[in-house]
Every structure is written in C-alpha cells, then in structure tokens.
Amino acid sequence: MAQQPLMNTYKRLSVSFERGEGCWLFDTDGNKYLDALSGIAVCGLGHAHPAVTHAICEQAGQLVHTSNLYNIPLQEELASRLTNISGMDKVFFCNSGAEANEAAIKIARKFGHAKGIDKPSIIVMESSFHGRTVATLSATGNRAAQAGFEPLLNGFVRAPYDDVEAIRSIAANNKDVVAILVEPILGEGGVEIPADDYLAELRAICDDNDWLLMLDEVQTGNGRTGRYFAYQHTYIIPDVVTTAKGLGNGFPIGACLAKGRAATTFQPGSHGSTFGGSPLACAVGLAVTDTIMNENLCERAATLGKRILDGFQEQLGGTNYIKEIRGKGLMIAIELNEAGSELAILAKVKGILLNITGGGHVVRLLPPLVMTDTEADLMVNTLSKLIKIYAADERSKPRN
Ligand SMILES: Cc1ncc(COP(=O)(O)O)c(C=O)c1O
C-alpha cells in the first residue's frame, strides 16, 4: 500500500465527501449525512449555497488577487459592512482565526508599548482555544495542545473562565496587563456559557484599568449564537473582535475588528498579509454577510436553537447519563456524565455528523443556520435515540 502522504495532524473518520447541498453531505459511496457540525462552525449557510457559489464564480472570473499594495474596493465594502454590523471602527483582513487573533495580540502589545509598558501582558482563560500559531497556542488554555511546543511565548497571564474575582485579583497585582482576550462562549473548551453579566463585568474591569477588551468570536460570530456577534446579546462594546470561520462559509477569510484607540494602533509596516482581504475572499465575505443579514439568519439561529434544546431536554433531560444540555443559538452541547468519544463514529453510521469535545464528554452540535425544522427534528430524534442506547450499553459494561 502506498505510504500515507499527509502529516499526521488529524484523527480522521473514515469517510470522504464529494458533494454537499444545504445541510447534507454526500460521500463517495452515495450515502448522505446530515451535517450537524458545519465544518466546525464554518458553513453557516450550508453547502453549495447559491449566493456563495455565485460570488466565487463571478469574482474568480474577474479578479482573484492584487496584493494589499493597492486599493481593494471590495475589501473596503466588506469592512464597512462589518463595522456597521458590529459598531467597531476599522478592520484588518487575514485568512484564518489564528491570524485574526495574532493581529489582536499584536494590537494589545503595541497599545501597551505606547503606554510605556515594556513587557505588556494579556489575560487569557483556562480551557480557551485561540489557534495553533505559536502566539495563539501560547494564549490557548489547553496543555495537551501546547505540549511539545515549548518554549511558549511570554506575555500571557491565565485566569479561570467565568471568574471575575480572579481577573480583579490579577488587576490588583500585575501592572503589565494591557488587555483581556476571551471567547464569549468557550467553543473547543466544551461550549461553556458564562454568567449573563460576565462580559459586562470584564468591560468594567478593562475600563477601570485602561485595558483593551478583546473578544475571540472566531467560533461564536457570524450569527452562530443568535446575534451576529455573541457580545450583541449584551450592551457592551469591546475594543477588539476577531472573526473567521463562518465569515467565508468555507472560503478562507479572517478579520480583526477594532474600535477607538485599538483601531489606530497599526500603522503602515506594523502588520500585513499577502492574501488577506483579496478581492475573491471579500466578494465571498460580502455574499455571506448579506445573506445572513437579509435572510434574518441570526434570528433563525436563535429560534431554531431553542427548538433543538427543547427537543433534547424533552427526550434526554433528567436522565442519569446526561450532566447538562445547554446552548446559545446554534452552538449546542449535550454534556454526558461519561466519556462519549465513540459517539461521533456511531452518529456517522446513523448519518449524522457531529463532534465530541470538552475532554470527550461533550457532544457538540454546530448545525448550519439554514437548517429546517424537519432536519432539526430528525437530528434531535436520531441523536437522542443513539445517546440512550449508547448510555445503556456503556452502563452494562463490566467495571474494574
Ligand atoms: C475560538 C476560536 N479561536 C480561534 C480558532 C482558530 O481558528 P483557525 O483554525 O481558523 O486558525 C478557533 C478554531 O477552532 C476557535 O474556535
């Protein structure tokens, strides 16, 4: 057999898809699967959405790339769209979530130096995920992901998630802090939803200490939680917001949005990207944002998310193998009392694609925002049945 030519970075399920349509993926043997993961919160508009296909084809036939040495009107147009949606002032475009967070980290460091702080530090959270580059891996709160890549970067101070007192204590003792970088909901960390006033408390602490509040909305953004950005469930405005994933519906694009002083920190030469904000990427980003806004898909995510949560509560709530069923919009978790890593394989056999996170205990669902009620009910019924059978089987196994 020929040697596997790919580096061993992913533990993949044995299936290859050749076509997608809406919430469905079709494998090379003609089997169909309901995609309850959207390529990890990427394909919010589902697969082969006509607006995205049209934008790619049309723009690819006209102009793909010029470099950022020249004006890119589509980039300015997408930046305006995003600043209007978010209340931010300015945008830097890149190609991924990690790069968007790299930009945020560099903004915070430059902001700190401008204040005369030689070794600026950023508060980051336990169980967070910010990317795989060395800076974003250093910011990430997952030892398993970091192991073997030391030395990690200095300049990060870690606090438990959803613990405002811990942040206050850092504020009292560390004069080098210049910013907080935090996910409004932990994604890879297991869909942990903080207290309703968490972001507002963080905003107040940032204001009191002249720190930047930087939100990593790479997973929560673009309508996923029922608002365009998750902080829009609150009344606060952050200084920096990062996004990627759902912004391109599968076409690589990332963005770092900033407001006020954070928006003017970079000057020519401070930062850049060869590919970031190409005419093609921005044409796709415009098609995606316009579709989300014009088709009220944020509201749809909120109502469909409630229907799905209610469905799971009805069928699985109160059973002794379920620890918690939680979610916001279409970011949904079923936390099991026991490890459920095999559920991703079993669900695939039943024709549903999902992901297990949170140390193997959390079934994570990130369905497309365009999922119909019928598809959602099929997903809830199939998975509830599967989880019940799985839990019964697990409990009947002998324990040592
Ligand atoms: C919250 C968050 N930030 C950053 C990233 C990294 O994004 P990318 O893989 O596009 O670099 C992810 C990816 O899962 C994420 O969930």
CSV table of C-alpha atoms and ligand atoms in Angstrom, one decimal:
chain,number,residue,atom,x,y,z
A,1,MET,CA,0.0,0.0,0.0
A,2,ALA,CA,1.3,3.5,-0.8
A,3,GLN,CA,2.6,5.5,2.2
A,4,GLN,CA,0.1,8.0,3.6
A,5,PRO,CA,1.4,11.3,2.2
A,6,LEU,CA,-0.3,13.6,4.8
A,7,MET,CA,1.3,14.7,8.0
A,8,ASN,CA,-0.4,13.0,11.0
A,9,THR,CA,-2.2,16.1,12.4
A,10,TYR,CA,-5.8,14.8,12.4
A,11,LYS,CA,-7.5,11.7,13.6
A,12,ARG,CA,-10.0,11.5,10.8
A,13,LEU,CA,-13.2,9.5,10.5
A,14,SER,CA,-13.1,7.1,7.5
A,15,VAL,CA,-15.4,8.9,5.1
A,16,SER,CA,-14.7,11.1,2.1
A,17,PHE,CA,-17.3,13.5,0.9
A,18,GLU,CA,-17.7,14.5,-2.7
A,19,ARG,CA,-20.7,16.8,-2.7
A,20,GLY,CA,-22.7,19.0,-0.4
A,21,GLU,CA,-26.2,20.6,-0.6
A,22,GLY,CA,-27.7,22.7,2.1
A,23,CYS,CA,-27.3,20.7,5.4
A,24,TRP,CA,-26.4,17.5,3.6
A,25,LEU,CA,-23.1,15.9,2.6
A,26,PHE,CA,-22.8,13.0,0.2
A,27,ASP,CA,-19.9,10.6,0.4
A,28,THR,CA,-18.1,8.8,-2.4
A,29,ASP,CA,-20.4,5.7,-2.0
A,30,GLY,CA,-23.5,7.8,-2.4
A,31,ASN,CA,-24.5,7.8,1.3
A,32,LYS,CA,-25.9,11.1,2.7
A,33,TYR,CA,-25.2,12.7,6.1
A,34,LEU,CA,-26.9,15.5,8.0
A,35,ASP,CA,-24.2,17.9,8.8
A,36,ALA,CA,-24.7,19.0,12.4
A,37,LEU,CA,-21.2,20.4,12.6
A,38,SER,CA,-20.9,22.8,9.6
A,39,GLY,CA,-17.2,22.0,9.2
A,40,ILE,CA,-16.8,23.2,12.8
A,41,ALA,CA,-18.9,26.4,12.7
A,42,VAL,CA,-17.9,27.3,9.2
A,43,CYS,CA,-20.7,26.5,6.7
A,44,GLY,CA,-23.4,28.5,8.4
A,45,LEU,CA,-25.2,28.9,5.0
A,46,GLY,CA,-24.9,25.2,4.4
A,47,HIS,CA,-23.1,23.6,1.5
A,48,ALA,CA,-23.1,24.9,-2.1
A,49,HIS,CA,-25.2,28.0,-1.1
A,50,PRO,CA,-26.1,29.7,-4.4
A,51,ALA,CA,-25.1,33.2,-3.1
A,52,VAL,CA,-21.6,31.9,-2.2
A,53,THR,CA,-21.2,29.8,-5.4
A,54,HIS,CA,-22.2,32.8,-7.5
A,55,ALA,CA,-19.8,35.2,-5.6
A,56,ILE,CA,-16.9,32.8,-6.1
A,57,CYS,CA,-17.6,32.1,-9.7
A,58,GLU,CA,-18.3,35.7,-10.7
A,59,GLN,CA,-15.3,37.2,-8.8
A,60,ALA,CA,-12.9,34.4,-9.9
A,61,GLY,CA,-13.7,35.2,-13.5
A,62,GLN,CA,-12.9,38.9,-12.9
A,63,LEU,CA,-10.1,39.3,-10.3
A,64,VAL,CA,-8.7,37.0,-7.7
A,65,HIS,CA,-5.8,38.8,-6.1
A,66,THR,CA,-3.8,42.0,-6.4
A,67,SER,CA,-2.0,42.4,-3.1
A,68,ASN,CA,-2.5,45.0,-0.4
A,69,LEU,CA,-0.1,47.4,-2.1
A,70,TYR,CA,-3.2,48.7,-4.0
A,71,ASN,CA,-6.7,49.8,-3.0
A,72,ILE,CA,-9.2,46.9,-2.9
A,73,PRO,CA,-12.7,48.4,-3.1
A,74,LEU,CA,-14.4,45.0,-2.2
A,75,GLN,CA,-12.2,45.0,1.0
A,76,GLU,CA,-13.4,48.4,1.9
A,77,GLU,CA,-17.0,47.4,1.2
A,78,LEU,CA,-16.8,44.3,3.4
A,79,ALA,CA,-15.0,46.3,6.2
A,80,SER,CA,-17.9,48.8,6.1
A,81,ARG,CA,-20.5,46.0,6.3
A,82,LEU,CA,-18.7,44.5,9.3
A,83,THR,CA,-18.2,47.9,11.1
A,84,ASN,CA,-21.9,48.7,10.6
A,85,ILE,CA,-22.9,45.3,12.0
A,86,SER,CA,-20.5,45.4,14.9
A,87,GLY,CA,-20.2,49.0,16.0
A,88,MET,CA,-16.4,48.7,15.5
A,89,ASP,CA,-14.4,51.4,13.6
A,90,LYS,CA,-11.8,49.6,11.5
A,91,VAL,CA,-11.0,46.1,10.1
A,92,PHE,CA,-7.8,44.2,9.3
A,93,PHE,CA,-8.3,41.2,7.0
A,94,CYS,CA,-6.4,37.9,7.1
A,95,ASN,CA,-7.1,34.3,6.2
A,96,SER,CA,-7.9,32.4,9.4
A,97,GLY,CA,-9.0,32.6,13.1
A,98,ALA,CA,-5.5,32.2,14.4
A,99,GLU,CA,-4.3,35.1,12.2
A,100,ALA,CA,-7.1,37.3,13.4
A,101,ASN,CA,-6.1,36.6,17.0
A,102,GLU,CA,-2.4,37.2,16.1
A,103,ALA,CA,-3.5,40.7,14.9
A,104,ALA,CA,-5.4,41.2,18.2
A,105,ILE,CA,-2.4,40.1,20.2
A,106,LYS,CA,-0.1,42.5,18.3
A,107,ILE,CA,-2.6,45.4,18.7
A,108,ALA,CA,-2.6,44.8,22.5
A,109,ARG,CA,1.2,44.7,22.7
A,110,LYS,CA,1.6,47.9,20.6
A,111,PHE,CA,-1.1,49.6,22.7
A,112,GLY,CA,0.9,48.6,25.8
A,113,HIS,CA,4.2,49.9,24.5
A,114,ALA,CA,2.5,53.2,23.6
A,115,LYS,CA,1.6,53.5,27.3
A,116,GLY,CA,5.2,52.9,28.3
A,117,ILE,CA,4.7,49.2,29.4
A,118,ASP,CA,7.9,47.3,28.2
A,119,LYS,CA,6.5,43.8,28.7
A,120,PRO,CA,2.8,44.0,28.0
A,121,SER,CA,0.7,41.0,29.2
A,122,ILE,CA,-2.7,39.8,28.0
A,123,ILE,CA,-5.1,37.9,30.4
A,124,VAL,CA,-6.3,34.7,28.7
A,125,MET,CA,-8.5,31.9,30.1
A,126,GLU,CA,-8.2,28.3,31.1
A,127,SER,CA,-9.8,25.9,28.6
A,128,SER,CA,-9.8,28.6,25.9
A,129,PHE,CA,-8.8,28.0,22.3
A,130,HIS,CA,-7.3,30.7,20.1
A,131,GLY,CA,-5.4,28.9,17.4
A,132,ARG,CA,-2.3,26.9,16.5
A,133,THR,CA,0.3,29.5,15.7
A,134,VAL,CA,2.9,29.9,18.4
A,135,ALA,CA,1.4,33.1,19.8
A,136,THR,CA,-2.2,31.9,19.7
A,137,LEU,CA,-1.2,28.5,21.1
A,138,SER,CA,0.5,30.3,24.0
A,139,ALA,CA,-2.7,32.1,24.6
A,140,THR,CA,-4.7,28.9,24.4
A,141,GLY,CA,-5.6,27.3,27.7
A,142,ASN,CA,-5.1,23.7,26.7
A,143,ARG,CA,-2.0,21.9,27.9
A,144,ALA,CA,-2.4,19.0,25.6
A,145,ALA,CA,-2.4,21.3,22.5
A,146,GLN,CA,0.7,23.1,23.9
A,147,ALA,CA,2.7,20.1,24.9
A,148,GLY,CA,5.9,19.6,22.9
A,149,PHE,CA,5.9,23.1,21.5
A,150,GLU,CA,7.7,24.9,24.4
A,151,PRO,CA,9.1,27.4,24.8
A,152,LEU,CA,5.7,29.2,24.6
A,153,LEU,CA,5.6,32.9,24.2
A,154,ASN,CA,5.7,35.1,27.3
A,155,GLY,CA,3.2,37.8,27.9
A,156,PHE,CA,0.1,35.9,28.8
A,157,VAL,CA,-1.5,35.6,32.3
A,158,ARG,CA,-4.0,32.9,32.8
A,159,ALA,CA,-7.3,33.0,34.7
A,160,PRO,CA,-10.1,30.6,35.2
A,161,TYR,CA,-13.0,31.2,32.7
A,162,ASP,CA,-16.1,33.0,34.1
A,163,ASP,CA,-14.3,34.0,37.2
A,164,VAL,CA,-14.4,37.8,37.6
A,165,GLU,CA,-12.8,37.8,41.0
A,166,ALA,CA,-9.7,36.1,39.5
A,167,ILE,CA,-9.4,39.0,37.0
A,168,ARG,CA,-9.8,41.6,39.7
A,169,SER,CA,-7.0,39.9,41.7
A,170,ILE,CA,-4.7,40.0,38.6
A,171,ALA,CA,-5.6,43.7,38.2
A,172,ALA,CA,-4.5,44.4,41.7
A,173,ASN,CA,-1.2,42.6,41.4
A,174,ASN,CA,0.0,42.9,37.8
A,175,LYS,CA,0.9,46.3,36.4
A,176,ASP,CA,1.9,44.8,33.0
A,177,VAL,CA,-1.5,43.8,31.9
A,178,VAL,CA,-2.9,45.7,28.8
A,179,ALA,CA,-5.8,43.5,27.6
A,180,ILE,CA,-8.1,40.6,28.2
A,181,LEU,CA,-8.6,38.1,25.3
A,182,VAL,CA,-11.7,35.9,25.8
A,183,GLU,CA,-14.2,33.8,24.0
A,184,PRO,CA,-17.8,34.9,24.8
A,185,ILE,CA,-18.6,31.2,24.9
A,186,LEU,CA,-15.9,28.5,25.1
A,187,GLY,CA,-16.0,26.6,21.8
A,188,GLU,CA,-13.3,23.9,21.7
A,189,GLY,CA,-13.3,24.0,25.5
A,190,GLY,CA,-16.8,22.4,25.6
A,191,VAL,CA,-19.5,25.0,24.8
A,192,GLU,CA,-19.2,26.7,28.3
A,193,ILE,CA,-21.6,29.6,28.6
A,194,PRO,CA,-20.5,32.1,31.2
A,195,ALA,CA,-22.8,34.1,33.5
A,196,ASP,CA,-25.0,36.7,31.8
A,197,ASP,CA,-23.0,39.6,33.2
A,198,TYR,CA,-19.5,38.1,32.6
A,199,LEU,CA,-18.7,40.3,29.6
A,200,ALA,CA,-20.2,43.4,31.2
A,201,GLU,CA,-18.0,42.8,34.3
A,202,LEU,CA,-14.9,42.3,32.1
A,203,ARG,CA,-15.8,45.5,30.3
A,204,ALA,CA,-15.9,47.4,33.6
A,205,ILE,CA,-12.6,46.0,34.8
A,206,CYS,CA,-11.0,46.9,31.4
A,207,ASP,CA,-12.4,50.5,31.7
A,208,ASP,CA,-11.1,50.8,35.3
A,209,ASN,CA,-7.6,49.7,34.3
A,210,ASP,CA,-7.3,51.1,30.8
A,211,TRP,CA,-7.1,47.7,29.3
A,212,LEU,CA,-8.5,46.5,25.9
A,213,LEU,CA,-11.3,44.0,25.9
A,214,MET,CA,-10.7,41.7,23.0
A,215,LEU,CA,-13.3,39.1,22.1
A,216,ASP,CA,-12.4,36.0,20.1
A,217,GLU,CA,-15.6,35.5,18.1
A,218,VAL,CA,-14.0,33.1,15.6
A,219,GLN,CA,-16.5,30.4,16.5
A,220,THR,CA,-19.3,32.4,18.1
A,221,GLY,CA,-19.5,35.1,15.3
A,222,ASN,CA,-21.5,35.3,12.1
A,223,GLY,CA,-24.9,34.6,13.5
A,224,ARG,CA,-24.0,31.3,15.3
A,225,THR,CA,-25.3,32.2,18.7
A,226,GLY,CA,-28.5,34.1,17.6
A,227,ARG,CA,-26.9,37.6,17.2
A,228,TYR,CA,-24.3,38.5,14.5
A,229,PHE,CA,-21.7,38.6,17.3
A,230,ALA,CA,-22.2,37.0,20.7
A,231,TYR,CA,-21.4,40.2,22.6
A,232,GLN,CA,-24.5,41.7,20.9
A,233,HIS,CA,-26.6,39.7,23.4
A,234,THR,CA,-25.2,42.3,25.9
A,235,TYR,CA,-25.0,46.1,25.9
A,236,ILE,CA,-21.2,46.2,25.9
A,237,ILE,CA,-18.9,47.2,23.1
A,238,PRO,CA,-15.5,45.5,23.0
A,239,ASP,CA,-12.3,47.2,21.8
A,240,VAL,CA,-11.3,44.3,19.5
A,241,VAL,CA,-13.3,41.5,17.9
A,242,THR,CA,-11.8,38.6,15.9
A,243,THR,CA,-13.8,36.5,13.4
A,244,ALA,CA,-13.1,33.9,10.7
A,245,LYS,CA,-14.9,30.5,10.2
A,246,GLY,CA,-18.5,31.5,9.2
A,247,LEU,CA,-17.4,34.7,7.5
A,248,GLY,CA,-16.4,32.8,4.4
A,249,ASN,CA,-18.7,29.8,4.6
A,250,GLY,CA,-15.6,27.7,3.8
A,251,PHE,CA,-13.6,30.2,1.8
A,252,PRO,CA,-10.6,31.2,3.9
A,253,ILE,CA,-11.0,34.6,5.4
A,254,GLY,CA,-10.4,36.1,8.9
A,255,ALA,CA,-10.8,39.6,10.3
A,256,CYS,CA,-9.7,41.6,13.3
A,257,LEU,CA,-12.1,44.4,14.0
A,258,ALA,CA,-11.2,47.2,16.4
A,259,LYS,CA,-12.6,50.4,17.9
A,260,GLY,CA,-11.2,53.7,19.2
A,261,ARG,CA,-7.5,53.7,20.1
A,262,ALA,CA,-7.2,50.0,19.3
A,263,ALA,CA,-8.3,50.7,15.7
A,264,THR,CA,-5.5,53.2,15.1
A,265,THR,CA,-2.7,51.2,16.7
A,266,PHE,CA,-1.3,49.8,13.5
A,267,GLN,CA,0.5,52.0,11.0
A,268,PRO,CA,1.9,51.0,7.6
A,269,GLY,CA,4.6,48.4,8.2
A,270,SER,CA,3.1,47.3,11.6
A,271,HIS,CA,1.2,44.3,10.2
A,272,GLY,CA,0.1,42.7,7.0
A,273,SER,CA,-0.8,39.7,5.0
A,274,THR,CA,-0.2,38.8,1.3
A,275,PHE,CA,-3.5,37.1,0.8
A,276,GLY,CA,-5.6,38.8,3.5
A,277,GLY,CA,-8.7,40.6,2.1
A,278,SER,CA,-8.2,39.6,-1.5
A,279,PRO,CA,-11.0,40.6,-4.0
A,280,LEU,CA,-12.2,37.0,-4.1
A,281,ALA,CA,-12.2,36.5,-0.3
A,282,CYS,CA,-14.1,39.8,0.2
A,283,ALA,CA,-16.6,39.1,-2.5
A,284,VAL,CA,-17.4,35.8,-0.7
A,285,GLY,CA,-17.5,37.6,2.7
A,286,LEU,CA,-19.9,40.1,1.3
A,287,ALA,CA,-22.2,37.4,-0.1
A,288,VAL,CA,-22.1,35.7,3.3
A,289,THR,CA,-22.8,38.7,5.5
A,290,ASP,CA,-25.5,40.0,3.2
A,291,THR,CA,-27.2,36.6,3.2
A,292,ILE,CA,-27.1,36.3,7.0
A,293,MET,CA,-28.5,39.8,7.4
A,294,ASN,CA,-31.0,39.9,4.6
A,295,GLU,CA,-32.4,36.5,5.4
A,296,ASN,CA,-32.6,37.1,9.2
A,297,LEU,CA,-30.4,34.1,9.9
A,298,CYS,CA,-29.3,35.4,13.3
A,299,GLU,CA,-33.0,35.3,14.5
A,300,ARG,CA,-33.4,32.0,12.8
A,301,ALA,CA,-30.4,30.6,14.7
A,302,ALA,CA,-32.0,31.8,18.0
A,303,THR,CA,-35.4,30.2,17.3
A,304,LEU,CA,-34.1,27.0,15.8
A,305,GLY,CA,-31.6,26.7,18.7
A,306,LYS,CA,-34.4,26.9,21.2
A,307,ARG,CA,-36.4,24.3,19.3
A,308,ILE,CA,-33.4,21.9,19.3
A,309,LEU,CA,-32.6,22.5,23.0
A,310,ASP,CA,-36.2,21.9,24.0
A,311,GLY,CA,-36.3,18.7,21.9
A,312,PHE,CA,-33.2,17.3,23.6
A,313,GLN,CA,-34.5,18.4,27.0
A,314,GLU,CA,-37.7,16.6,26.4
A,315,GLN,CA,-36.0,13.4,25.2
A,316,LEU,CA,-32.9,13.3,27.3
A,317,GLY,CA,-33.3,15.7,30.2
A,318,GLY,CA,-33.4,14.3,33.7
A,319,THR,CA,-31.7,11.0,32.7
A,320,ASN,CA,-28.8,10.0,34.8
A,321,TYR,CA,-26.3,9.8,31.9
A,322,ILE,CA,-26.8,13.4,31.0
A,323,LYS,CA,-25.0,16.1,33.0
A,324,GLU,CA,-26.3,19.1,31.2
A,325,ILE,CA,-27.9,20.2,27.9
A,326,ARG,CA,-27.0,23.8,27.1
A,327,GLY,CA,-26.6,26.1,24.2
A,328,LYS,CA,-27.0,29.5,22.7
A,329,GLY,CA,-28.5,29.8,19.3
A,330,LEU,CA,-26.9,27.0,17.2
A,331,MET,CA,-24.0,26.4,19.5
A,332,ILE,CA,-25.3,23.4,21.4
A,333,ALA,CA,-23.8,20.9,23.9
A,334,ILE,CA,-25.0,17.7,25.4
A,335,GLU,CA,-22.7,17.0,28.3
A,336,LEU,CA,-22.5,13.4,29.3
A,337,ASN,CA,-21.6,12.0,32.7
A,338,GLU,CA,-19.3,9.5,31.0
A,339,ALA,CA,-16.9,9.8,28.1
A,340,GLY,CA,-18.6,9.6,24.8
A,341,SER,CA,-15.8,9.8,22.2
A,342,GLU,CA,-17.2,6.9,20.2
A,343,LEU,CA,-20.5,8.8,19.6
A,344,ALA,CA,-19.0,10.7,16.7
A,345,ILE,CA,-18.4,7.3,14.9
A,346,LEU,CA,-21.8,5.9,15.9
A,347,ALA,CA,-23.6,9.0,14.8
A,348,LYS,CA,-21.8,8.9,11.4
A,349,VAL,CA,-23.2,5.4,10.9
A,350,LYS,CA,-26.7,6.8,11.6
A,351,GLY,CA,-26.0,9.6,9.0
A,352,ILE,CA,-25.3,12.5,11.4
A,353,LEU,CA,-22.0,14.4,11.6
A,354,LEU,CA,-21.1,15.9,15.0
A,355,ASN,CA,-18.1,16.4,17.1
A,356,ILE,CA,-17.1,15.4,20.7
A,357,THR,CA,-15.2,18.0,22.7
A,358,GLY,CA,-14.7,19.1,26.3
A,359,GLY,CA,-12.4,16.2,27.2
A,360,GLY,CA,-14.6,13.6,25.5
A,361,HIS,CA,-17.7,14.3,27.5
A,362,VAL,CA,-19.4,16.9,25.4
A,363,VAL,CA,-21.4,16.2,22.2
A,364,ARG,CA,-21.0,19.5,20.3
A,365,LEU,CA,-23.6,20.5,17.6
A,366,LEU,CA,-23.0,23.5,15.3
A,367,PRO,CA,-25.6,23.0,12.6
A,368,PRO,CA,-26.0,25.3,9.6
A,369,LEU,CA,-28.1,28.4,10.3
A,370,VAL,CA,-30.2,27.4,7.3
A,371,MET,CA,-31.3,24.1,8.8
A,372,THR,CA,-35.1,23.4,8.5
A,373,ASP,CA,-37.3,22.4,11.4
A,374,THR,CA,-37.7,19.0,9.8
A,375,GLU,CA,-34.0,18.5,9.6
A,376,ALA,CA,-33.5,19.7,13.2
A,377,ASP,CA,-36.2,17.3,14.4
A,378,LEU,CA,-34.5,14.4,12.5
A,379,MET,CA,-31.2,15.4,14.2
A,380,VAL,CA,-32.7,15.6,17.7
A,381,ASN,CA,-34.7,12.3,17.4
A,382,THR,CA,-31.8,10.3,15.8
A,383,LEU,CA,-29.2,11.6,18.3
A,384,SER,CA,-31.5,11.2,21.4
A,385,LYS,CA,-32.2,7.6,20.5
A,386,LEU,CA,-28.5,6.9,19.8
A,387,ILE,CA,-27.3,8.5,23.1
A,388,LYS,CA,-29.9,6.5,25.1
A,389,ILE,CA,-28.7,3.2,23.5
A,390,TYR,CA,-25.0,4.3,23.9
A,391,ALA,CA,-25.5,5.1,27.6
A,392,ALA,CA,-27.4,1.8,28.3
A,393,ASP,CA,-24.5,-0.1,26.6
A,394,GLU,CA,-21.8,1.7,28.5
A,395,ARG,CA,-23.6,1.1,31.8
A,396,SER,CA,-23.9,-2.6,31.1
A,397,LYS,CA,-20.2,-3.0,30.6
A,398,PRO,CA,-18.3,-4.6,33.5
A,399,ARG,CA,-16.3,-2.1,35.5
A,400,ASN,CA,-13.0,-2.8,37.2
B,1,LIG,C1,-12.5,30.5,19.3
B,1,LIG,C2,-11.5,30.1,18.3
B,1,LIG,N1,-10.5,30.9,18.0
B,1,LIG,C3,-9.6,30.6,17.1
B,1,LIG,C4,-9.6,29.5,16.3
B,1,LIG,C5,-8.6,29.2,15.3
B,1,LIG,O1,-9.1,29.4,14.0
B,1,LIG,P1,-8.4,28.8,12.7
B,1,LIG,O2,-8.4,27.3,12.8
B,1,LIG,O3,-9.2,29.4,11.6
B,1,LIG,O4,-7.0,29.4,12.7
B,1,LIG,C6,-10.7,28.6,16.5
B,1,LIG,C7,-10.8,27.3,15.8
B,1,LIG,O5,-11.4,26.4,16.2
B,1,LIG,C8,-11.6,28.9,17.5
B,1,LIG,O6,-12.7,28.1,17.8
